[in-house]
Short mmCIF file of C-alpha atoms in Angstrom, two decimals:
data_model
loop_
_atom_site.label_atom_id
_atom_site.label_comp_id
_atom_site.label_asym_id
_atom_site.label_seq_id
_atom_site.Cartn_x
_atom_site.Cartn_y
_atom_site.Cartn_z
CA ALA U 40 96.71 83.03 91.73
CA GLN U 41 99.09 85.69 90.56
CA SER U 42 102.88 85.54 90.56
CA VAL U 43 105.95 87.45 89.48
CA ALA U 44 109.32 86.08 88.44
CA GLN U 45 112.53 88.07 88.45
CA PRO U 46 115.00 85.53 87.11
CA GLU U 47 118.15 87.44 88.02
CA ASP U 48 119.27 87.91 91.60
CA GLN U 49 121.78 90.49 90.46
CA VAL U 50 122.51 92.52 87.34
CA ASN U 51 125.90 94.13 86.82
CA VAL U 52 126.38 96.94 84.32
CA ALA U 53 129.00 99.61 83.70
CA GLU U 54 128.05 103.24 84.06
CA GLY U 55 126.87 104.69 80.76
CA ASN U 56 125.75 101.33 79.38
CA PRO U 57 122.11 100.38 78.90
CA LEU U 58 120.51 98.23 81.57
CA THR U 59 117.66 95.75 81.60
CA VAL U 60 116.06 94.15 84.65
CA LYS U 61 113.78 91.29 83.69
CA CYS U 62 110.29 90.53 84.97
CA THR U 63 107.65 88.04 83.90
CA TYR U 64 104.24 87.64 85.44
CA SER U 65 101.24 85.37 85.68
CA VAL U 66 97.70 86.55 86.39
CA SER U 67 94.18 85.41 85.59
CA GLY U 68 93.00 88.36 83.54
CA ASN U 69 94.52 91.65 82.54
CA PRO U 70 97.46 92.82 84.63
CA TYR U 71 98.41 96.03 86.29
CA LEU U 72 102.22 96.07 86.48
CA PHE U 73 104.58 98.10 88.61
CA TRP U 74 108.27 98.65 89.29
CA TYR U 75 109.63 99.82 92.63
CA VAL U 76 113.16 100.63 93.76
CA GLN U 77 114.56 100.21 97.26
CA TYR U 78 117.72 101.98 98.30
CA PRO U 79 119.64 100.73 101.36
CA ASN U 80 117.78 101.40 104.60
CA ARG U 81 114.97 103.09 102.75
CA GLY U 82 111.38 102.21 101.92
CA LEU U 83 110.12 101.33 98.47
CA GLN U 84 109.85 104.10 95.90
CA PHE U 85 107.38 103.90 93.04
CA LEU U 86 109.09 104.01 89.63
CA LEU U 87 106.44 103.38 87.01
CA LYS U 88 103.28 101.47 86.17
CA TYR U 89 101.44 99.91 83.28
CA ILE U 90 97.67 100.06 83.47
CA THR U 91 96.50 100.29 79.87
CA GLY U 92 97.39 101.95 76.58
CA ASP U 93 100.90 102.38 75.21
CA ASN U 94 103.05 99.34 75.90
CA LEU U 95 106.10 101.50 76.60
CA VAL U 96 105.76 103.38 79.86
CA LYS U 97 108.16 105.98 81.16
CA GLY U 98 108.83 106.59 84.81
CA SER U 99 111.05 108.32 87.29
CA TYR U 100 114.82 108.80 86.98
CA GLY U 101 114.87 108.00 83.25
CA PHE U 102 113.57 104.46 83.63
CA GLU U 103 111.10 102.89 81.25
CA ALA U 104 109.44 99.51 80.89
CA GLU U 105 107.83 97.65 78.05
CA PHE U 106 104.70 95.59 78.51
CA ASN U 107 104.67 92.52 76.27
CA LYS U 108 101.41 90.64 76.59
CA SER U 109 102.39 87.67 74.44
CA GLN U 110 105.53 87.07 76.48
CA THR U 111 103.88 88.11 79.77
CA SER U 112 106.87 90.33 80.47
CA PHE U 113 107.46 93.80 81.84
CA HIS U 114 111.20 94.40 81.66
CA LEU U 115 112.68 97.54 83.20
CA LYS U 116 115.15 99.47 81.06
CA LYS U 117 117.33 102.54 81.06
CA PRO U 118 119.43 103.72 78.12
CA SER U 119 122.40 104.87 80.20
CA ALA U 120 123.02 103.59 83.72
CA LEU U 121 124.29 105.73 86.58
CA VAL U 122 126.21 104.56 89.63
CA SER U 123 123.40 106.07 91.70
CA ASP U 124 120.96 103.61 90.09
CA SER U 125 122.52 100.84 92.17
CA ALA U 126 119.69 99.51 94.31
CA LEU U 127 117.20 96.67 94.73
CA TYR U 128 114.42 96.60 92.15
CA PHE U 129 111.06 94.92 92.60
CA CYS U 130 108.48 94.08 89.96
CA ALA U 131 104.88 93.71 91.12
CA VAL U 132 101.56 92.69 89.60
CA ARG U 133 97.89 92.78 90.45
CA VAL U 134 94.88 91.73 88.45
CA ALA U 135 93.02 94.56 86.74
CA SER U 136 89.51 93.84 87.95
CA GLY U 137 87.93 93.53 91.34
CA TYR U 138 89.73 93.55 94.66
CA SER U 139 93.33 92.48 94.29
CA THR U 140 96.53 93.10 96.18
CA LEU U 141 100.03 93.49 94.83
CA THR U 142 102.23 90.44 94.46
CA PHE U 143 105.96 91.17 94.39
CA GLY U 144 108.86 89.44 92.74
CA LYS U 145 111.85 88.48 94.85
CA GLY U 146 113.82 91.50 93.71
CA THR U 147 116.89 92.08 91.56
CA MET U 148 119.96 93.85 92.84
CA LEU U 149 121.35 96.25 90.26
CA LEU U 150 125.01 97.13 90.61
CA VAL U 151 126.38 99.87 88.37
CA SER U 152 130.14 100.13 88.34
CA PRO U 153 131.98 103.39 87.62
CA SER C 98 101.98 110.61 95.74
CA ALA C 99 101.46 110.17 99.48
CA VAL C 100 103.65 111.11 102.41
CA ILE C 101 103.74 108.22 104.85
CA SER C 102 105.47 108.20 108.21
CA GLN C 103 106.09 105.24 110.48
CA LYS C 104 107.03 105.09 114.13
CA PRO C 105 109.35 103.77 115.38
CA SER C 106 111.85 103.66 112.55
CA ARG C 107 113.67 100.82 114.27
CA ASP C 108 113.62 98.92 117.54
CA ILE C 109 115.35 96.11 119.31
CA CYS C 110 112.99 94.04 121.42
CA GLN C 111 113.22 91.06 123.71
CA ARG C 112 111.61 87.74 122.98
CA GLY C 113 108.06 87.47 124.32
CA THR C 114 107.30 91.19 124.27
CA SER C 115 105.06 93.13 121.87
CA LEU C 116 105.67 96.17 119.69
CA THR C 117 103.12 98.50 118.13
CA ILE C 118 104.05 100.24 114.90
CA GLN C 119 102.21 103.38 113.83
CA CYS C 120 101.53 104.51 110.28
CA GLN C 121 100.37 108.05 109.52
CA VAL C 122 99.46 109.33 106.06
CA ASP C 123 99.32 113.00 105.08
CA SER C 124 95.81 112.72 103.62
CA GLN C 125 92.92 110.32 103.39
CA VAL C 126 93.52 107.10 101.52
CA THR C 127 91.20 104.40 100.34
CA MET C 128 93.29 101.39 101.28
CA MET C 129 96.05 100.68 103.76
CA PHE C 130 98.21 97.59 103.94
CA TRP C 131 100.91 96.10 106.13
CA TYR C 132 103.83 94.18 104.62
CA ARG C 133 106.76 92.27 106.04
CA GLN C 134 110.18 92.11 104.42
CA GLN C 135 112.39 89.51 106.02
CA PRO C 136 116.17 89.87 105.62
CA GLY C 137 117.16 89.38 102.00
CA GLN C 138 113.60 88.59 100.99
CA SER C 139 110.80 90.15 99.01
CA LEU C 140 107.71 91.78 100.45
CA THR C 141 104.93 89.65 101.89
CA LEU C 142 101.49 91.07 102.53
CA ILE C 143 100.37 90.60 106.13
CA ALA C 144 96.93 92.17 105.96
CA THR C 145 94.68 94.87 104.59
CA ALA C 146 93.73 97.37 107.28
CA ASN C 147 90.02 98.14 107.01
CA GLN C 148 88.66 101.33 108.49
CA GLY C 149 86.21 100.61 111.27
CA SER C 150 86.29 96.85 110.93
CA GLU C 151 88.59 93.88 111.37
CA ALA C 152 91.60 93.62 109.12
CA THR C 153 91.72 91.09 106.28
CA TYR C 154 94.64 88.74 106.88
CA GLU C 155 96.60 86.81 104.30
CA SER C 156 97.27 83.13 104.58
CA GLY C 157 99.79 82.42 107.30
CA PHE C 158 99.05 85.54 109.34
CA VAL C 159 96.56 85.70 112.22
CA ILE C 160 94.97 88.44 114.24
CA ASP C 161 96.27 87.17 117.58
CA LYS C 162 99.85 87.53 116.38
CA PHE C 163 99.44 90.70 114.29
CA PRO C 164 96.49 92.75 115.59
CA ILE C 165 95.78 95.76 113.38
CA SER C 166 93.74 98.87 113.97
CA ARG C 167 92.57 101.52 111.54
CA PRO C 168 90.44 104.08 113.37
CA ASN C 169 90.27 106.55 110.46
CA LEU C 170 91.36 107.08 106.85
CA THR C 171 94.86 108.38 107.67
CA PHE C 172 96.14 106.19 110.52
CA SER C 173 96.78 102.54 111.27
CA THR C 174 98.74 100.47 113.76
CA LEU C 175 100.27 97.01 113.54
CA THR C 176 101.21 95.14 116.69
CA VAL C 177 103.69 92.30 116.60
CA SER C 178 102.77 90.17 119.62
CA ASN C 179 104.76 87.69 121.68
CA MET C 180 107.78 88.26 119.52
CA SER C 181 110.40 85.69 118.61
CA PRO C 182 113.66 86.12 116.66
CA GLU C 183 111.82 84.91 113.54
CA ASP C 184 109.80 88.14 113.65
CA SER C 185 112.94 90.17 112.95
CA SER C 186 112.01 91.97 109.74
CA ILE C 187 111.23 95.29 108.19
CA TYR C 188 107.54 96.10 108.52
CA LEU C 189 106.13 98.46 105.91
CA CYS C 190 102.91 100.38 105.77
CA SER C 191 101.48 100.93 102.30
CA VAL C 192 98.57 102.94 100.91
CA VAL C 193 96.50 103.34 97.80
CA ARG C 194 94.98 106.77 97.55
CA ASP C 195 92.65 106.65 94.61
CA SER C 196 91.94 105.23 91.20
CA SER C 197 95.49 105.93 90.04
CA TYR C 198 96.31 102.38 91.19
CA GLU C 199 99.63 103.61 92.52
CA GLN C 200 100.60 102.07 95.81
CA TYR C 201 103.00 103.94 98.06
CA PHE C 202 105.14 102.69 100.91
CA GLY C 203 106.29 104.11 104.18
CA PRO C 204 109.97 104.11 105.17
CA GLY C 205 109.56 100.93 107.17
CA THR C 206 110.19 99.85 110.74
CA ARG C 207 113.27 97.69 111.23
CA LEU C 208 112.57 95.26 114.05
CA THR C 209 115.20 93.08 115.68
CA VAL C 210 114.11 90.51 118.25
CA THR C 211 116.76 89.15 120.60
#
């Protein structure tokens, strides 16, 4: 079975400060990892993915994430937060081989204050 | 990416009735999925919509309650049958187009059952 843990229900950060949204995962085999963002009353938007290769992946809106195999983590980061980054963020995982569906974490609400 | 539309965007329905949600994609996709997002919760996979054959349901979801059709590679429907207030959720269509492994989501259908 595969699972995702997002230990923080909410992350608060001031605009201009760096932000980190944490994610750890569990899969049997190599993982494919994803981050999505959900704005109020909107669907999920794809931010970035890790499939293979460089452990640091860059995505939309200045976000990046670092894959750490030993710690089974895939934390989302941004060097300088914007108020408009305030939204609900979901981490998701699927196993790399065969037929597998995405498993989502419970989500982390990011609140960026002016 | 993929452009996904869903109809209706929202609805308020009475207990015991059924609602059919449509999902249309702008081009052919390999896989289509239906998810449920209950208030304040993460996404839960209902089923994989298979073209020309019966959908593959996840544990806890059955065809009698959530019949799904997928007549071609760009369209699918999800019916929520004999609704109860516990079915009040956002229902999201999702697609995977190709070997990019990126999974995209529609805007969702917000269902309220009274």
